[in-house]
PDB file of C-alpha atoms in Angstrom:
ATOM      1  CA  MET A  24      78.468  75.630 103.597  1.00 46.00           C
ATOM      2  CA  SER A  25      78.217  78.204 100.767  1.00 45.00           C
ATOM      3  CA  ALA A  26      76.957  80.830 103.213  1.00 50.00           C
ATOM      4  CA  GLY A  27      79.982  80.233 105.430  1.00 48.00           C
ATOM      5  CA  LEU A  28      82.290  80.467 102.402  1.00 43.00           C
ATOM      6  CA  PHE A  29      80.749  83.765 101.300  1.00 43.00           C
ATOM      7  CA  ALA A  30      81.049  85.106 104.859  1.00 51.00           C
ATOM      8  CA  LEU A  31      84.706  84.098 104.907  1.00 46.00           C
ATOM      9  CA  LEU A  32      85.265  85.825 101.556  1.00 43.00           C
ATOM     10  CA  ASP A  33      83.568  88.947 102.902  1.00 49.00           C
ATOM     11  CA  ASP A  34      85.878  88.891 105.910  1.00 46.00           C
ATOM     12  CA  VAL A  35      88.939  88.495 103.666  1.00 43.00           C
ATOM     13  CA  ALA A  36      87.760  91.372 101.473  1.00 46.00           C
ATOM     14  CA  ALA A  37      87.199  93.547 104.540  1.00 48.00           C
ATOM     15  CA  LEU A  38      90.707  92.735 105.816  1.00 41.00           C
ATOM     16  CA  ALA A  39      92.168  93.533 102.391  1.00 41.00           C
ATOM     17  CA  ARG A  40      90.364  96.900 102.339  1.00 45.00           C
ATOM     18  CA  LEU A  41      91.610  97.595 105.863  1.00 42.00           C
ATOM     19  CA  ALA A  42      95.193  96.716 104.885  1.00 38.00           C
ATOM     20  CA  ALA A  43      94.987  98.923 101.784  1.00 41.00           C
ATOM     21  CA  ALA A  44      93.638 101.787 103.873  1.00 44.00           C
ATOM     22  CA  SER A  45      96.467 101.288 106.376  1.00 44.00           C
ATOM     23  CA  VAL A  46      99.038 101.425 103.571  1.00 45.00           C
ATOM     24  CA  ASP A  47      97.408 104.593 102.243  1.00 49.00           C
ATOM     25  CA  ASP A  48      97.420 106.114 105.730  1.00 50.00           C
ATOM     26  CA  ILE A  49     101.083 105.246 106.231  1.00 49.00           C
ATOM     27  CA  GLY A  50     101.979 106.689 102.825  1.00 53.00           C
ATOM     28  CA  ALA A  51     100.078 109.899 103.524  1.00 56.00           C
ATOM     29  CA  ALA A  52     101.605 110.226 106.981  1.00 51.00           C
ATOM     30  CA  ALA A  53     105.101 109.623 105.571  1.00 51.00           C
ATOM     31  CA  GLY A  54     104.453 112.342 102.997  1.00 55.00           C
ATOM     32  CA  ARG A  55     103.337 114.803 105.695  1.00 53.00           C
ATOM     33  CA  ALA A  56     106.320 113.975 107.887  1.00 49.00           C
ATOM     34  CA  THR A  57     108.737 114.401 104.973  1.00 49.00           C
ATOM     35  CA  ALA A  58     107.192 117.748 104.010  1.00 51.00           C
ATOM     36  CA  LYS A  59     107.342 118.927 107.614  1.00 46.00           C
ATOM     37  CA  ALA A  60     111.096 118.272 107.683  1.00 48.00           C
ATOM     38  CA  ALA A  61     111.683 119.984 104.323  1.00 49.00           C
ATOM     39  CA  GLY A  62     113.339 123.015 105.891  1.00 48.00           C
ATOM     40  CA  VAL A  63     116.020 120.899 107.514  1.00 54.00           C
ATOM     41  CA  VAL A  64     116.434 118.926 104.280  1.00 56.00           C
ATOM     42  CA  ILE A  65     117.321 122.184 102.519  1.00 55.00           C
ATOM     43  CA  ASP A  66     119.875 122.920 105.243  1.00 54.00           C
ATOM     44  CA  ASP A  67     121.352 119.423 104.885  1.00 58.00           C
ATOM     45  CA  THR A  68     121.577 119.859 101.106  1.00 60.00           C
ATOM     46  CA  ALA A  69     123.382 123.184 101.566  1.00 57.00           C
ATOM     47  CA  VAL A  70     125.793 121.883 104.198  1.00 60.00           C
ATOM     48  CA  THR A  71     127.023 118.758 102.389  1.00 63.00           C
ATOM     49  CA  PRO A  72     128.589 120.128  99.141  1.00 64.00           C
ATOM     50  CA  GLN A  73     131.178 122.084 101.131  1.00 60.00           C
ATOM     51  CA  TYR A  74     132.805 118.774 102.096  1.00 63.00           C
ATOM     52  CA  VAL A  75     133.640 117.945  98.472  1.00 62.00           C
ATOM     53  CA  HIS A  76     134.595 121.480  97.431  1.00 58.00           C
ATOM     54  CA  GLY A  77     138.080 121.254  95.875  1.00 60.00           C
ATOM     55  CA  ILE A  78     138.128 117.436  95.807  1.00 67.00           C
ATOM     56  CA  ALA A  79     139.466 115.709  92.672  1.00 68.00           C
ATOM     57  CA  ALA A  80     136.590 115.071  90.254  1.00 68.00           C
ATOM     58  CA  GLU A  81     136.977 111.275  90.291  1.00 75.00           C
ATOM     59  CA  ARG A  82     136.626 111.215  94.085  1.00 76.00           C
ATOM     60  CA  GLU A  83     133.483 113.376  94.357  1.00 79.00           C
ATOM     61  CA  LEU A  84     130.812 110.714  93.778  1.00 84.00           C
ATOM     62  CA  PRO A  85     132.558 108.010  95.883  1.00 86.00           C
ATOM     63  CA  ILE A  86     132.819 110.491  98.773  1.00 86.00           C
ATOM     64  CA  ILE A  87     129.161 111.517  98.421  1.00 87.00           C
ATOM     65  CA  LYS A  88     128.208 107.824  98.350  1.00 89.00           C
ATOM     66  CA  ARG A  89     130.146 107.200 101.575  1.00 90.00           C
ATOM     67  CA  ILE A  90     128.517 110.194 103.271  1.00 89.00           C
ATOM     68  CA  ALA A  91     125.057 109.090 102.044  1.00 90.00           C
ATOM     69  CA  ILE A  92     125.557 105.578 103.424  1.00 94.00           C
ATOM     70  CA  GLY A  93     126.748 107.085 106.701  1.00 93.00           C
ATOM     71  CA  SER A  94     123.708 109.373 106.756  1.00 90.00           C
ATOM     72  CA  LEU A  95     121.308 106.467 106.241  1.00 93.00           C
ATOM     73  CA  ARG A  96     123.137 104.506 108.933  1.00 94.00           C
ATOM     74  CA  ASN A  97     122.799 107.517 111.248  1.00 92.00           C
ATOM     75  CA  LYS A  98     119.057 107.631 110.709  1.00 91.00           C
ATOM     76  CA  ILE A  99     118.131 103.944 110.783  1.00 94.00           C
ATOM     77  CA  VAL A 100     120.768 102.276 112.989  1.00 94.00           C
ATOM     78  CA  PHE A 101     121.338 104.965 115.633  1.00 93.00           C
ATOM     79  CA  ILE A 102     118.685 107.697 115.621  1.00 92.00           C
ATOM     80  CA  LEU A 103     115.562 105.672 114.822  1.00 92.00           C
ATOM     81  CA  PRO A 104     115.890 103.059 117.608  1.00 93.00           C
ATOM     82  CA  ALA A 105     116.835 105.783 120.096  1.00 90.00           C
ATOM     83  CA  ILE A 106     113.918 108.093 119.354  1.00 89.00           C
ATOM     84  CA  MET A 107     111.449 105.193 119.177  1.00 90.00           C
ATOM     85  CA  LEU A 108     112.517 103.983 122.618  1.00 90.00           C
ATOM     86  CA  LEU A 109     112.576 107.487 124.048  1.00 85.00           C
ATOM     87  CA  SER A 110     109.183 108.381 122.571  1.00 84.00           C
ATOM     88  CA  GLN A 111     107.783 105.204 124.066  1.00 84.00           C
ATOM     89  CA  PHE A 112     109.320 105.353 127.542  1.00 87.00           C
ATOM     90  CA  ALA A 113     110.925 108.780 128.153  1.00 86.00           C
ATOM     91  CA  PRO A 114     109.589 111.362 125.663  1.00 84.00           C
ATOM     92  CA  TRP A 115     110.726 114.219 127.914  1.00 85.00           C
ATOM     93  CA  LEU A 116     114.378 113.362 127.080  1.00 86.00           C
ATOM     94  CA  LEU A 117     114.046 114.039 123.341  1.00 82.00           C
ATOM     95  CA  THR A 118     114.231 117.837 123.625  1.00 85.00           C
ATOM     96  CA  PRO A 119     117.350 118.033 125.870  1.00 88.00           C
ATOM     97  CA  ILE A 120     119.208 115.510 123.692  1.00 84.00           C
ATOM     98  CA  LEU A 121     118.290 117.413 120.540  1.00 81.00           C
ATOM     99  CA  MET A 122     119.492 120.648 122.177  1.00 88.00           C
ATOM    100  CA  LEU A 123     122.868 119.061 122.942  1.00 87.00           C
ATOM    101  CA  GLY A 124     123.192 118.137 119.288  1.00 81.00           C
ATOM    102  CA  ALA A 125     122.170 121.670 118.302  1.00 85.00           C
ATOM    103  CA  THR A 126     124.897 123.090 120.516  1.00 90.00           C
ATOM    104  CA  TYR A 127     127.461 120.979 118.681  1.00 85.00           C
ATOM    105  CA  LEU A 128     126.040 122.206 115.368  1.00 82.00           C
ATOM    106  CA  CYS A 129     126.443 125.809 116.548  1.00 90.00           C
ATOM    107  CA  TYR A 130     130.040 125.017 117.512  1.00 90.00           C
ATOM    108  CA  GLU A 131     130.759 123.618 114.045  1.00 83.00           C
ATOM    109  CA  GLY A 132     129.246 126.683 112.377  1.00 86.00           C
ATOM    110  CA  ALA A 133     131.058 129.187 114.603  1.00 90.00           C
ATOM    111  CA  GLU A 134     134.335 127.342 114.130  1.00 88.00           C
ATOM    112  CA  LYS A 135     133.969 127.672 110.365  1.00 84.00           C
ATOM    113  CA  VAL A 136     133.100 131.373 110.652  1.00 87.00           C
ATOM    114  CA  PHE A 137     136.227 132.083 112.696  1.00 86.00           C
ATOM    115  CA  GLY A 138     138.247 129.845 110.364  1.00 82.00           C
ATOM    116  CA  LYS A 139     137.260 132.045 107.409  1.00 79.00           C
ATOM    117  CA  PHE A 140     138.171 135.236 109.264  1.00 78.00           C
ATOM    118  CA  LEU A 141     141.511 133.752 110.322  1.00 72.00           C
ATOM    119  CA  HIS A 142     142.085 132.254 106.842  1.00 60.00           C
ATOM    120  CA  HIS A 143     142.230 128.817 108.403  1.00 56.00           C
ATOM    121  CA  GLU A 144     139.889 125.984 107.357  1.00 51.00           C
ATOM    122  CA  PRO A 145     140.043 123.356 110.112  1.00 47.00           C
ATOM    123  CA  HIS A 146     138.479 120.481 108.192  1.00 45.00           C
ATOM    124  CA  ALA A 147     137.864 120.925 104.488  1.00 43.00           C
ATOM    125  CA  ALA A 148     141.143 122.269 103.122  1.00 41.00           C
ATOM    126  CA  PRO A 149     143.519 119.465 104.182  1.00 42.00           C
ATOM    127  CA  ALA A 150     141.093 116.763 103.075  1.00 43.00           C
ATOM    128  CA  ALA A 151     140.839 118.309  99.630  1.00 44.00           C
ATOM    129  CA  THR A 152     144.538 117.940  98.927  1.00 47.00           C
ATOM    130  CA  VAL A 153     145.846 114.993 100.959  1.00 52.00           C
ATOM    131  CA  GLY A 154     145.325 111.235 100.656  1.00 64.00           C
ATOM    132  CA  PRO A 155     142.973 108.565 102.016  1.00 71.00           C
ATOM    133  CA  ASP A 156     143.521 109.379 105.696  1.00 74.00           C
ATOM    134  CA  ALA A 157     142.484 113.004 105.250  1.00 73.00           C
ATOM    135  CA  GLU A 158     139.580 111.922 103.042  1.00 79.00           C
ATOM    136  CA  ARG A 159     138.424 109.530 105.748  1.00 83.00           C
ATOM    137  CA  PHE A 160     138.718 112.333 108.310  1.00 82.00           C
ATOM    138  CA  MET A 161     136.609 114.603 106.106  1.00 81.00           C
ATOM    139  CA  VAL A 162     133.923 111.954 105.522  1.00 85.00           C
ATOM    140  CA  THR A 163     133.774 111.296 109.258  1.00 87.00           C
ATOM    141  CA  GLY A 164     133.295 115.010 109.904  1.00 82.00           C
ATOM    142  CA  ALA A 165     130.527 115.211 107.290  1.00 82.00           C
ATOM    143  CA  ILE A 166     128.715 112.196 108.770  1.00 88.00           C
ATOM    144  CA  ARG A 167     129.094 113.661 112.256  1.00 85.00           C
ATOM    145  CA  THR A 168     127.505 116.940 111.144  1.00 78.00           C
ATOM    146  CA  ASP A 169     124.831 115.014 109.240  1.00 82.00           C
ATOM    147  CA  PHE A 170     123.986 113.167 112.455  1.00 86.00           C
ATOM    148  CA  ILE A 171     122.680 116.376 114.047  1.00 77.00           C
ATOM    149  CA  LEU A 172     120.664 117.385 110.994  1.00 77.00           C
ATOM    150  CA  SER A 173     119.350 113.824 110.608  1.00 83.00           C
ATOM    151  CA  ALA A 174     118.335 113.771 114.260  1.00 83.00           C
ATOM    152  CA  GLU A 175     116.297 116.933 113.804  1.00 76.00           C
ATOM    153  CA  ILE A 176     114.700 115.567 110.630  1.00 79.00           C
ATOM    154  CA  MET A 177     113.706 112.346 112.387  1.00 84.00           C
ATOM    155  CA  VAL A 178     112.405 114.090 115.526  1.00 81.00           C
ATOM    156  CA  ILE A 179     110.327 116.506 113.412  1.00 75.00           C
ATOM    157  CA  ALA A 180     108.941 113.525 111.490  1.00 78.00           C
ATOM    158  CA  LEU A 181     108.277 111.690 114.772  1.00 81.00           C
ATOM    159  CA  ASN A 182     106.321 114.651 116.154  1.00 73.00           C
ATOM    160  CA  GLU A 183     104.220 114.702 112.982  1.00 70.00           C
ATOM    161  CA  VAL A 184     103.166 111.039 113.399  1.00 74.00           C
ATOM    162  CA  ALA A 185     103.082 110.874 117.199  1.00 73.00           C
ATOM    163  CA  ASP A 186      99.393 109.875 117.081  1.00 73.00           C
ATOM    164  CA  GLN A 187     100.218 106.637 115.221  1.00 77.00           C
ATOM    165  CA  SER A 188     100.717 103.331 117.017  1.00 81.00           C
ATOM    166  CA  PHE A 189     104.219 101.898 117.398  1.00 83.00           C
ATOM    167  CA  PHE A 190     104.623  99.821 114.225  1.00 84.00           C
ATOM    168  CA  PRO A 191     103.010 102.255 111.747  1.00 82.00           C
ATOM    169  CA  ARG A 192     105.146 104.993 113.302  1.00 83.00           C
ATOM    170  CA  LEU A 193     108.257 102.843 112.832  1.00 86.00           C
ATOM    171  CA  ILE A 194     107.443 102.121 109.174  1.00 85.00           C
ATOM    172  CA  ILE A 195     106.725 105.793 108.464  1.00 82.00           C
ATOM    173  CA  LEU A 196     110.034 106.905 109.961  1.00 85.00           C
ATOM    174  CA  ILE A 197     111.969 104.285 107.961  1.00 88.00           C
ATOM    175  CA  VAL A 198     110.288 105.556 104.775  1.00 84.00           C
ATOM    176  CA  VAL A 199     111.110 109.160 105.713  1.00 82.00           C
ATOM    177  CA  ALA A 200     114.762 108.257 106.417  1.00 87.00           C
ATOM    178  CA  ILE A 201     115.214 106.513 103.060  1.00 88.00           C
ATOM    179  CA  VAL A 202     113.349 109.106 100.959  1.00 83.00           C
ATOM    180  CA  ILE A 203     115.095 112.101 102.506  1.00 82.00           C
ATOM    181  CA  THR A 204     118.567 110.538 102.260  1.00 87.00           C
ATOM    182  CA  ILE A 205     118.081 109.695  98.579  1.00 87.00           C
ATOM    183  CA  ALA A 206     116.674 113.164  97.870  1.00 81.00           C
ATOM    184  CA  VAL A 207     119.424 115.080  99.686  1.00 81.00           C
ATOM    185  CA  TYR A 208     122.411 113.180  98.340  1.00 84.00           C
ATOM    186  CA  GLY A 209     120.923 112.812  94.877  1.00 85.00           C
ATOM    187  CA  VAL A 210     120.661 116.607  94.664  1.00 80.00           C
ATOM    188  CA  VAL A 211     124.163 117.012  96.122  1.00 81.00           C
ATOM    189  CA  ALA A 212     125.603 114.590  93.536  1.00 83.00           C
ATOM    190  CA  GLY A 213     123.868 116.526  90.778  1.00 83.00           C
ATOM    191  CA  ILE A 214     125.254 119.832  92.044  1.00 79.00           C
ATOM    192  CA  VAL A 215     128.873 118.738  92.345  1.00 76.00           C
ATOM    193  CA  LYS A 216     128.904 116.973  88.950  1.00 80.00           C
ATOM    194  CA  MET A 217     127.234 119.806  87.061  1.00 81.00           C
ATOM    195  CA  ASP A 218     130.603 121.210  85.978  1.00 74.00           C
ATOM    196  CA  ASP A 219     131.407 117.863  84.303  1.00 78.00           C
ATOM    197  CA  VAL A 220     128.088 118.088  82.461  1.00 81.00           C
ATOM    198  CA  GLY A 221     129.037 121.606  81.378  1.00 82.00           C
ATOM    199  CA  LEU A 222     132.404 120.383  80.113  1.00 81.00           C
ATOM    200  CA  ARG A 223     130.716 117.760  77.941  1.00 83.00           C
ATOM    201  CA  LEU A 224     128.293 120.358  76.587  1.00 84.00           C
ATOM    202  CA  THR A 225     131.223 122.520  75.465  1.00 84.00           C
ATOM    203  CA  GLN A 226     132.248 119.665  73.160  1.00 83.00           C
ATOM    204  CA  ARG A 227     128.925 119.634  71.296  1.00 81.00           C
ATOM    205  CA  SER A 228     128.557 121.085  67.804  1.00 77.00           C
ATOM    206  CA  SER A 229     125.840 123.616  68.664  1.00 81.00           C
ATOM    207  CA  ALA A 230     127.201 127.054  69.581  1.00 82.00           C
ATOM    208  CA  PHE A 231     124.240 127.663  71.889  1.00 84.00           C
ATOM    209  CA  VAL A 232     124.818 124.393  73.765  1.00 81.00           C
ATOM    210  CA  GLN A 233     128.529 125.195  74.019  1.00 83.00           C
ATOM    211  CA  LYS A 234     127.662 128.568  75.534  1.00 86.00           C
ATOM    212  CA  ILE A 235     125.486 126.861  78.160  1.00 86.00           C
ATOM    213  CA  GLY A 236     128.318 124.440  78.894  1.00 85.00           C
ATOM    214  CA  ARG A 237     130.841 127.229  79.371  1.00 85.00           C
ATOM    215  CA  GLY A 238     128.395 128.981  81.675  1.00 86.00           C
ATOM    216  CA  LEU A 239     128.035 125.844  83.804  1.00 82.00           C
ATOM    217  CA  VAL A 240     131.797 125.308  83.970  1.00 79.00           C
ATOM    218  CA  ALA A 241     132.397 128.930  84.971  1.00 82.00           C
ATOM    219  CA  GLY A 242     129.457 129.108  87.382  1.00 82.00           C
ATOM    220  CA  MET A 243     129.713 125.863  89.360  1.00 76.00           C
ATOM    221  CA  PRO A 244     132.835 126.787  91.415  1.00 74.00           C
ATOM    222  CA  LYS A 245     131.055 129.998  92.428  1.00 79.00           C
ATOM    223  CA  LEU A 246     127.910 128.042  93.281  1.00 76.00           C
ATOM    224  CA  LEU A 247     129.880 125.578  95.418  1.00 70.00           C
ATOM    225  CA  SER A 248     131.612 128.438  97.227  1.00 74.00           C
ATOM    226  CA  ALA A 249     128.231 130.069  97.821  1.00 77.00           C
ATOM    227  CA  LEU A 250     126.810 126.782  99.104  1.00 72.00           C
ATOM    228  CA  SER A 251     129.743 126.531 101.500  1.00 72.00           C
ATOM    229  CA  VAL A 252     128.716 129.870 102.982  1.00 79.00           C
ATOM    230  CA  VAL A 253     125.040 128.850 103.008  1.00 78.00           C
ATOM    231  CA  GLY A 254     125.980 125.582 104.710  1.00 75.00           C
ATOM    232  CA  THR A 255     127.842 127.411 107.466  1.00 81.00           C
ATOM    233  CA  VAL A 256     124.917 129.788 108.005  1.00 84.00           C
ATOM    234  CA  ALA A 257     122.553 126.793 107.956  1.00 80.00           C
ATOM    235  CA  MET A 258     124.469 125.152 110.813  1.00 80.00           C
ATOM    236  CA  LEU A 259     124.034 128.298 112.915  1.00 88.00           C
ATOM    237  CA  TRP A 260     120.432 128.780 111.811  1.00 86.00           C
ATOM    238  CA  VAL A 261     119.309 125.198 112.477  1.00 81.00           C
ATOM    239  CA  GLY A 262     121.267 124.904 115.729  1.00 86.00           C
ATOM    240  CA  GLY A 263     119.989 128.244 117.014  1.00 91.00           C
ATOM    241  CA  HIS A 264     116.402 127.417 116.075  1.00 89.00           C
ATOM    242  CA  ILE A 265     116.534 124.071 117.894  1.00 86.00           C
ATOM    243  CA  LEU A 266     117.854 125.842 120.995  1.00 92.00           C
ATOM    244  CA  LEU A 267     115.166 128.543 120.844  1.00 93.00           C
ATOM    245  CA  VAL A 268     112.345 126.026 120.448  1.00 89.00           C
ATOM    246  CA  GLY A 269     113.886 123.685 123.038  1.00 90.00           C
ATOM    247  CA  THR A 270     114.211 126.377 125.714  1.00 93.00           C
ATOM    248  CA  ASP A 271     110.583 127.325 125.075  1.00 92.00           C
ATOM    249  CA  GLU A 272     109.439 123.714 125.475  1.00 88.00           C
ATOM    250  CA  LEU A 273     111.468 123.379 128.695  1.00 89.00           C
ATOM    251  CA  GLY A 274     109.743 126.407 130.234  1.00 89.00           C
ATOM    252  CA  TRP A 275     112.157 129.261 129.503  1.00 90.00           C
ATOM    253  CA  HIS A 276     109.780 131.177 127.257  1.00 91.00           C
ATOM    254  CA  TRP A 277     111.147 134.694 126.841  1.00 91.00           C
ATOM    255  CA  PRO A 278     113.897 134.066 124.190  1.00 90.00           C
ATOM    256  CA  TYR A 279     111.554 132.397 121.723  1.00 90.00           C
ATOM    257  CA  GLY A 280     108.723 134.690 122.789  1.00 89.00           C
ATOM    258  CA  LEU A 281     110.863 137.706 121.832  1.00 91.00           C
ATOM    259  CA  VAL A 282     111.495 136.214 118.382  1.00 90.00           C
ATOM    260  CA  HIS A 283     107.796 135.390 118.034  1.00 86.00           C
ATOM    261  CA  HIS A 284     106.842 138.998 118.841  1.00 89.00           C
ATOM    262  CA  GLY A 285     109.291 140.158 116.178  1.00 89.00           C
ATOM    263  CA  GLU A 286     107.640 137.826 113.678  1.00 87.00           C
ATOM    264  CA  GLU A 287     104.186 139.131 114.556  1.00 86.00           C
ATOM    265  CA  TYR A 288     105.372 142.728 114.225  1.00 86.00           C
ATOM    266  CA  VAL A 289     106.385 142.293 110.570  1.00 86.00           C
ATOM    267  CA  HIS A 290     103.831 139.648 109.617  1.00 81.00           C
ATOM    268  CA  HIS A 291     101.160 142.245 108.846  1.00 81.00           C
ATOM    269  CA  VAL A 292     103.235 144.008 106.183  1.00 80.00           C
ATOM    270  CA  ALA A 293     101.192 143.708 103.004  1.00 74.00           C
ATOM    271  CA  GLY A 294     102.489 141.251 100.434  1.00 77.00           C
ATOM    272  CA  VAL A 295     105.787 140.363 102.101  1.00 82.00           C
ATOM    273  CA  GLY A 296     104.731 139.790 105.721  1.00 81.00           C
ATOM    274  CA  GLY A 297     105.260 136.036 105.584  1.00 83.00           C
ATOM    275  CA  VAL A 298     108.724 136.388 104.047  1.00 86.00           C
ATOM    276  CA  LEU A 299     109.735 139.054 106.582  1.00 89.00           C
ATOM    277  CA  ALA A 300     108.509 136.900 109.483  1.00 88.00           C
ATOM    278  CA  TRP A 301     110.587 133.982 108.178  1.00 85.00           C
ATOM    279  CA  LEU A 302     113.626 136.241 107.818  1.00 89.00           C
ATOM    280  CA  VAL A 303     113.219 137.516 111.386  1.00 90.00           C
ATOM    281  CA  ASN A 304     113.039 133.956 112.745  1.00 89.00           C
ATOM    282  CA  THR A 305     115.978 132.810 110.604  1.00 89.00           C
ATOM    283  CA  ALA A 306     118.180 135.798 111.490  1.00 92.00           C
ATOM    284  CA  ALA A 307     117.409 135.505 115.207  1.00 93.00           C
ATOM    285  CA  SER A 308     118.136 131.756 115.140  1.00 92.00           C
ATOM    286  CA  ALA A 309     121.447 132.335 113.329  1.00 92.00           C
ATOM    287  CA  VAL A 310     122.485 135.023 115.853  1.00 94.00           C
ATOM    288  CA  VAL A 311     121.636 132.705 118.761  1.00 95.00           C
ATOM    289  CA  GLY A 312     123.572 129.915 117.035  1.00 94.00           C
ATOM    290  CA  LEU A 313     126.604 132.152 116.517  1.00 94.00           C
ATOM    291  CA  ILE A 314     126.563 133.348 120.142  1.00 95.00           C
ATOM    292  CA  VAL A 315     126.252 129.834 121.553  1.00 95.00           C
ATOM    293  CA  GLY A 316     128.809 128.493 119.068  1.00 94.00           C
ATOM    294  CA  THR A 317     131.286 131.261 119.943  1.00 94.00           C
ATOM    295  CA  VAL A 318     130.988 130.443 123.638  1.00 94.00           C
ATOM    296  CA  VAL A 319     131.593 126.744 122.963  1.00 94.00           C
ATOM    297  CA  VAL A 320     134.553 127.510 120.664  1.00 91.00           C
ATOM    298  CA  ALA A 321     136.079 129.654 123.427  1.00 91.00           C
ATOM    299  CA  ILE A 322     135.556 126.908 126.002  1.00 91.00           C
ATOM    300  CA  VAL A 323     137.051 124.248 123.717  1.00 88.00           C
ATOM    301  CA  GLN A 324     140.118 126.411 123.049  1.00 84.00           C
ATOM    302  CA  VAL A 325     140.705 126.741 126.797  1.00 84.00           C
ATOM    303  CA  LEU A 326     140.475 122.988 127.381  1.00 77.00           C
ATOM    304  CA  PRO A 327     143.678 120.915 127.023  1.00 73.00           C
ATOM    305  CA  PHE A 328     142.461 118.869 124.036  1.00 59.00           C
ATOM    306  CA  GLY A 329     141.324 122.064 122.300  1.00 56.00           C
ATOM    307  CA  ARG A 330     144.794 123.623 122.585  1.00 52.00           C
ATOM    308  CA  LYS A 331     146.361 120.358 121.405  1.00 48.00           C
ATOM    309  CA  ASP A 332     144.135 120.209 118.313  1.00 48.00           C
ATOM    310  CA  LYS A 333     144.907 123.808 117.506  1.00 45.00           C
ATOM    311  CA  HIS A 334     148.655 123.182 117.794  1.00 44.00           C
ATOM    312  CA  THR A 335     148.349 120.098 115.610  1.00 44.00           C
ATOM    313  CA  ASP A 336     146.400 121.955 112.905  1.00 44.00           C
ATOM    314  CA  ALA A 337     149.015 124.718 112.910  1.00 38.00           C
TER     315      ALA A 337
END
């Protein structure tokens, strides 16, 4: 009897060790997947603040909260089930779908570029000054743009854990979705409220602290404007990069091969080769994104609904 009890205890201990190892493996895999998607996380962080630029201070955090909830819903309710099913039954569809999303991202970026040249902001400016309807329109636009970036984040994470079985892969992707959403929108909230922090610092007794506060108050509008530009470039960069990689995976190798040769050409420069290679890839991706986005903008303007939207905005 005692021998059977000890054997049972040994089995329980072995199962506990196995479960602990599985948790450790899932945690490590989630960490790798999150790190792999870090580049897109930076893009997402740069894109989002432009949607609250010029918004009344008391509305900034509620708007960011709404966008964050929409982003998490994008990842867990829509993207996660889709990519899990596709990876299980039709993995070849993931790349074309991601490329369609990238094309929309290029369109958004190109539209903003032309809007700046024409002194016409199609989305952000009205929402900054009008009431709840315009705010809802702006939040919807931000969540729509986030959908593309979230899709790329989740697909990159999926590729990193493709060797896992179904349920560990599902858990890892849920962890990645939650961690990245909290990280991105936590940083965004900190950025857009930094001017309020600066204002409070100006009311302190220390002259040095007041000087820091004045610097924050004066610098944050410039930082937000700069992030708006970075966000627009990030749309083109991310969209163009997805298209380059996607065409390569689908068998059309020369566009990405040309960029890769450019990277190799500068990679051997002593000390700065890695940075130059990254810049070549980023610049080429942004140019591709701008070209594709310009074509889509032109097509949309020719279509009846495109002309109607333009007339309405005017």
